[in-house]
C-alpha positions as a LaTeX table, in Angstrom:
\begin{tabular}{lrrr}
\hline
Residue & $x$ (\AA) & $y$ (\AA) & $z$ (\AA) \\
\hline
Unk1 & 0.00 & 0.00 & 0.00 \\
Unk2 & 1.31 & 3.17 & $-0.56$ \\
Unk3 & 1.69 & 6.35 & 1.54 \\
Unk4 & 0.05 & 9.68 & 0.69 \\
Unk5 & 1.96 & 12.50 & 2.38 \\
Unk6 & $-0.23$ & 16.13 & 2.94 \\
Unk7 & 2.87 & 17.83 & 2.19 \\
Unk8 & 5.96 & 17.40 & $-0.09$ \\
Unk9 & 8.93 & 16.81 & 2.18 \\
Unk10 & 12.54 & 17.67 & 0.29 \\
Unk11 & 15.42 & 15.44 & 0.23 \\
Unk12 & 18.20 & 17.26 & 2.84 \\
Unk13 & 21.59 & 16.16 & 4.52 \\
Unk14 & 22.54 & 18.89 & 7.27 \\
Unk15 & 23.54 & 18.27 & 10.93 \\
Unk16 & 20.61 & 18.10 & 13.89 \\
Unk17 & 21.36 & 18.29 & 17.43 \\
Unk18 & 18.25 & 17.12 & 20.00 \\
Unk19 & 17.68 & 16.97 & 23.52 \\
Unk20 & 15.18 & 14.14 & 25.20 \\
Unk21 & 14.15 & 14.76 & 29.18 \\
Unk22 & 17.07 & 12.95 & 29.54 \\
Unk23 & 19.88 & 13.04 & 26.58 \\
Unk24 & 21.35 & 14.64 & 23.84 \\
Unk25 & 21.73 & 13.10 & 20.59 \\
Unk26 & 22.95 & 14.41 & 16.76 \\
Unk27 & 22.38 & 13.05 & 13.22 \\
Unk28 & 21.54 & 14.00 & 10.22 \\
Unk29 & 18.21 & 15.54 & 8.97 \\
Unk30 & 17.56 & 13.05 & 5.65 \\
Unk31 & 13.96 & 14.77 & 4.91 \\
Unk32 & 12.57 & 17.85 & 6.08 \\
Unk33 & 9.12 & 19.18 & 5.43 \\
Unk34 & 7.22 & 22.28 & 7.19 \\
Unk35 & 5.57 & 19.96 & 9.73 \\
Unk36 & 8.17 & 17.29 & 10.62 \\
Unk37 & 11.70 & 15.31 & 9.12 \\
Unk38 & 13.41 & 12.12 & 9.31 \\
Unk39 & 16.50 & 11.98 & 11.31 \\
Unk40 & 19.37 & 9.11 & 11.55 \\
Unk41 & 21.26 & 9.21 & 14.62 \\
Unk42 & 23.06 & 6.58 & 16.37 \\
Unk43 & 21.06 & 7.82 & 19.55 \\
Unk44 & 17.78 & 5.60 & 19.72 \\
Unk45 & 14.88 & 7.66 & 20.77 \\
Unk46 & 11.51 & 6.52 & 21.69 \\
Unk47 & 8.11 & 6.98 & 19.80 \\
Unk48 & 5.95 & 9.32 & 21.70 \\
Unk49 & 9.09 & 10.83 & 23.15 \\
Unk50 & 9.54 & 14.83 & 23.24 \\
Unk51 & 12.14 & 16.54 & 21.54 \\
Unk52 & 13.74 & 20.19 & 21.40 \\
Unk53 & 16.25 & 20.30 & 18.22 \\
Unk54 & 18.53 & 22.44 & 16.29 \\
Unk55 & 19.25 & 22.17 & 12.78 \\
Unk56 & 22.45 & 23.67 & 10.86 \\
Unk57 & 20.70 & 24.58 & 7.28 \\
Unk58 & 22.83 & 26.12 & 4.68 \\
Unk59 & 23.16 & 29.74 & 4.03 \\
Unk60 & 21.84 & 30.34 & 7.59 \\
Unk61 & 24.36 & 32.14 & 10.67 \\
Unk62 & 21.78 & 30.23 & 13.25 \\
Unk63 & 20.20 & 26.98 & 13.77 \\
Unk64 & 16.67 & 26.51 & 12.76 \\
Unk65 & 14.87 & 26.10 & 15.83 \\
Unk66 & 12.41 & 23.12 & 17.06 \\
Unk67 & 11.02 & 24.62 & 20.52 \\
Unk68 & 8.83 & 21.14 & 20.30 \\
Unk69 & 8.76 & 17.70 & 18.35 \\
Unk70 & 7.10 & 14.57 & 18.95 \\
Unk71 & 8.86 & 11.51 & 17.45 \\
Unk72 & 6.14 & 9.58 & 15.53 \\
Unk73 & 8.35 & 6.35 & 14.28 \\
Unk74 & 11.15 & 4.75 & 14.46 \\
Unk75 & 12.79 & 2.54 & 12.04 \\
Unk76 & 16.58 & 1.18 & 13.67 \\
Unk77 & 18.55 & 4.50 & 13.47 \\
Unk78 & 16.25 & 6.45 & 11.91 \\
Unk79 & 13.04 & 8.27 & 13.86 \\
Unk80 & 10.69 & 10.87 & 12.15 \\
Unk81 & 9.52 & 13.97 & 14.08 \\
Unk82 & 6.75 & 16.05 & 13.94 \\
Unk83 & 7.36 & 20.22 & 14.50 \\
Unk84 & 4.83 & 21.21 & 17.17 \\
Unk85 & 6.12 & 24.55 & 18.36 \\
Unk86 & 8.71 & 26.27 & 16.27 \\
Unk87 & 9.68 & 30.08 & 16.43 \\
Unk88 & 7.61 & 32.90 & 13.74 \\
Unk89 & 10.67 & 33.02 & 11.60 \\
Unk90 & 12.07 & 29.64 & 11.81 \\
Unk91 & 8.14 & 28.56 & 10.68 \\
Unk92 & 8.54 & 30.75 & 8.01 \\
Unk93 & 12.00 & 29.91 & 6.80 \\
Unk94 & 11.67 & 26.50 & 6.90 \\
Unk95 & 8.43 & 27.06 & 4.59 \\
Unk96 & 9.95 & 29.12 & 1.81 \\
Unk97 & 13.01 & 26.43 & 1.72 \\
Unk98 & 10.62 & 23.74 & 1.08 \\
Unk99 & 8.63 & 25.51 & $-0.95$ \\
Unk100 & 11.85 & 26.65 & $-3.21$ \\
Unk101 & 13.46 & 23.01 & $-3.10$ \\
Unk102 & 16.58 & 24.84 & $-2.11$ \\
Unk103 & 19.82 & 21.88 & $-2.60$ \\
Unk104 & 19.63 & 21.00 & 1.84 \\
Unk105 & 22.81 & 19.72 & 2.29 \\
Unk106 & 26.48 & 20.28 & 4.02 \\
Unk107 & 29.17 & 18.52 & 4.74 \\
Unk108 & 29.82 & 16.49 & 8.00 \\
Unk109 & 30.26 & 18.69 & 10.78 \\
Unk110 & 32.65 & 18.00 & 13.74 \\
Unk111 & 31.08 & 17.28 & 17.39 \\
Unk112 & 32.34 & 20.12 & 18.19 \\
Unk113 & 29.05 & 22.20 & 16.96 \\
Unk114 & 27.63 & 23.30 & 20.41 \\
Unk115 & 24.39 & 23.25 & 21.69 \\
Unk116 & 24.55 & 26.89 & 22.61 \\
Unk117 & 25.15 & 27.89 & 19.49 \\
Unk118 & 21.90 & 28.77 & 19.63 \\
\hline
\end{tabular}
């Protein structure tokens, strides 16, 4: 059976850091759309499970910011969120990248990118 998705989600490879109640994890963002994205991580997270994340998009001086995201599946190392509460202009940043297909991808960034970049 196939899947119908409401919205077109865009093919991406950029860096993600996320923090559970009780962790911090970081992966890769392998789909993003304006209400959610597929991450791989080696950090297993649970469905249901809460999330705050950070996401290093190209052509951007901050992180796009996830205030809230509920993981909705998880499939070994990869998990797919859904955006609940995300700043004004993050919202609307997010939306005119998907909208404009922009290429979503960087190279592999050290461990060394901070949470407080922020």
């Amino acid at each position: 059976m196939a899947k119908f998705r409401y919205c077109e989600r865009v093919h991406t490879h950029f860096p993600v850091v996320f923090a559970g109640e009780a962790y911090v994890g970081e992966g890769t963002v392998l789909n993003v759309s304006v209400p959610g994205c597929a991450v791989h991580s080696r950090k297993r997270v649970q469905p249901g499970s809460f999330l705050e994340m950070r996401m290093l998009v190209p052509d951007t001086t901050s992180p796009l910011r996830v205030g809230l995201a509920k993981v909705r599946w998880c499939e070994g190392r990869r998990f797919g969120v859904e955006f609940i509460q995300m700043p004004g202009e993050d919202q609307v940043y997010l939306g005119r990248l998907v909208k404009n297909e922009v290429h979503l991808a960087l190279p592999p960034r050290s461990s060394t990118w901070q949470w407080a970049h922020s």
